[in-house]
C-alpha cells in the first residue's frame, strides 16, 4: 500500500485562475467586438481603445486562460500517469504565483501602452524574461515528475505536454530576442523581412504546440478517462505524435503568402501545411474511435459531450488551416475576417470546449462531490455550440465578401469597390459576431457559477496512486 | 516490430524523449530560418532608404503602443487590385529599418504602406482626432490623447536611437545629439503624422509598375 498522495491543491488553484481569466478575457473580446459596431464606446480612454484592448484580449485568453488550464491539467495528469506525487511541489506553487503575476501585470502593461509590436508576443522584455523563468520551473516540475515515475512507460498525454514545454520555450526565446532601450521598450534583434519570417515561425507554432499540441495532451488523458475506454490505437498515437512534431514547424510561412519574402519559402510553407493535415486527422480519428465505445455515456454526460464536440471542431479547424494555406485560396482569405473566423473555430470550438469538458470532469474530483448541476452544464453546452457556430458563420460571410470585393476589378481594370464601401458592408456581420460572443460568454458564466457551487461544498480529498503490480518500475 | 521496440526505449527514458522532441522539432525551423536570417540581402536597405527621423521614430513607437497594426497592414501584395488600390507592391528592402516589422495580418482598415503623401497633414490630424469627421462610415477609434501628450514624455529618444545604432542603424552622433531638440514642442499627434507621411515614399517604389 502506497503512502504518497497527489499534490492537487496547486491544480485547484490553476483551475480557479483559468476560469477567472476565461471570463475576463472573453469580456474583453466581447467588448472589442462591440467597438467594431459602435466605435465610440471607448469613451476616449486609451486603456479601452480597440488596439490595446484587443491585444489584452488575446493575451488574456491565450496565456491567462489557455496556459493556466494547460499547466493545471498537466500537473493533474502527470501524477496519475506516473503514480508519484508532483516533483518539487514548492516549485510548482512558485510557477503558479509567477504565472498569475505575469498575467495581471502583463495585461496591465499592454493597457498602459507597453508593446513589443509582434503578434502574440506583445509583452515587453521584462515579461519575456519572467515568463521564461516560470516556464523553466514548469519544465523542472513536469519532467522531474516523469523522471521519478513508478510506471515503466511515459504515457502519451505526457509526450504532448512535453512537446508543448520544449518547443514553446524554443520559439519564445528566439522570437523575443531584442535589445532593450528602456524598461518598457525594446527593439527586435531582427529587422523587416527577417523579423517577419522569425515571427511567423513563432506565431504559427505557438498555435501548433500550445493550442494544438498542449490541448492534445489534455485530450489524450481526459478523453479516455471520461469515456472509460482505452486509446483506440497506440501505434497511431506514436505515428501521429512524431509526424505532428516534425511537420508543424514547417508551416509558418503560409502566413506570409505574396509578401516580401522568398518564393521558395512560401511554397515550402504551403506544401508542408497540406501534409500537416495527415497527422492532425490521425489524432482526430484516434479520438473518435476511442469514444465510439462509449456511445451510451455520450448521450447524457456533459463533460464527454464537450470533449467530443471539441474533437469535431479540432477536425474542422485542422482541415480549414491547410486549405487556407493554399496560395490560390489564401489570396482571397488573407487579411480578411476569415482569418479571425478560423482562429475562433480553433480557440472557441476546440481549445475552450475541451477545457470546459475537462473542468466538468476535474472539478467534481478535486472537490470530492458531484457536479452541482448537470442541467446547467447541458445549457452551457448548447450556448457554447450556438455561439461558436454563429461566430464562425458570421466571419466566413464577412471574410469571403471582403476577399472577393477587394480584388474585384471593373471592365476598365480598375478596382470596383472603394475600401470604405466594403468596410461599411461588414456591419451586419460584426453585429452577429458580437451576439455570438455574448452567447459564448453567457455559457462560460454559467460554468463559472456551476463550478463555484461545486467547490463551495468541497470535501478534503486525498488522492493516492492505485495499487497495481504490472508495468511498475523497479 | 522493430520500430515499435525502438520507440519503447524512447518512451521509457525521459532524457531521450526530451532530446527526440528537441531534434525533430528543430529541423523545419533550421531549414527555413537559417538561410533567411544569415543572408543579409533580406535585410539590406533599398537604395536611398533613409532611417526614420527622431520624430518619425517617436511616431512609429506610438503606432506600436496603440497596436495600430491590429487593423492596418503595411504590405501591398503583387496583385493587380492591390497595386491599383494602394500603389506599387512592397519590397523587402523597404523594411530594413523596421524593428519590429509591422506588416500585420488583418485589414480591418486599409493598408498603410504607401499612405505617405496621399493626404495632407491637416487631414491626418482631423482624422486621428475624430475619424468620423472626415470619413463618416469609419469605425476607427478616435485618439484625442495624442494631441494632449507631448512627444517623448519619457525622455528616452536618445536611448532609443542609441539602441538602434547598436543594431546597425546609421544614425550619426549629431543626429542623436539633435533629437531632443527635434521633438521639443511637438505633440504625439505631430509624431504620428510625421511617421504616416514618411511611409512608403521611397525611390524603389517607382521601379515597380
Short mmCIF file of C-alpha atoms in Angstrom, two decimals, chain A residues 212 216 240 244 248 275-285 314-315 318-319 322:
data_model
loop_
_atom_site.label_atom_id
_atom_site.label_comp_id
_atom_site.label_asym_id
_atom_site.label_seq_id
_atom_site.Cartn_x
_atom_site.Cartn_y
_atom_site.Cartn_z
CA UNK A 212 -2.84 22.16 -30.71
CA UNK A 216 -3.91 17.22 -27.42
CA UNK A 240 0.67 10.93 -35.25
CA UNK A 244 2.97 16.29 -35.76
CA UNK A 248 4.01 21.56 -37.79
CA UNK A 275 0.96 17.48 -45.36
CA UNK A 276 0.10 18.57 -41.83
CA UNK A 277 -3.50 17.50 -42.42
CA UNK A 278 -2.43 13.83 -42.10
CA UNK A 279 -1.06 13.85 -38.53
CA UNK A 280 -3.79 16.26 -37.42
CA UNK A 281 -6.56 13.99 -38.62
CA UNK A 282 -4.78 10.84 -37.46
CA UNK A 283 -5.20 12.12 -33.91
CA UNK A 284 -8.83 13.04 -34.57
CA UNK A 285 -9.55 9.55 -35.88
CA UNK A 314 -10.47 20.30 -33.99
CA UNK A 315 -11.08 18.30 -37.16
CA UNK A 318 -7.19 21.47 -38.89
CA UNK A 319 -8.87 20.94 -42.27
CA UNK A 322 -4.29 23.63 -44.75
#
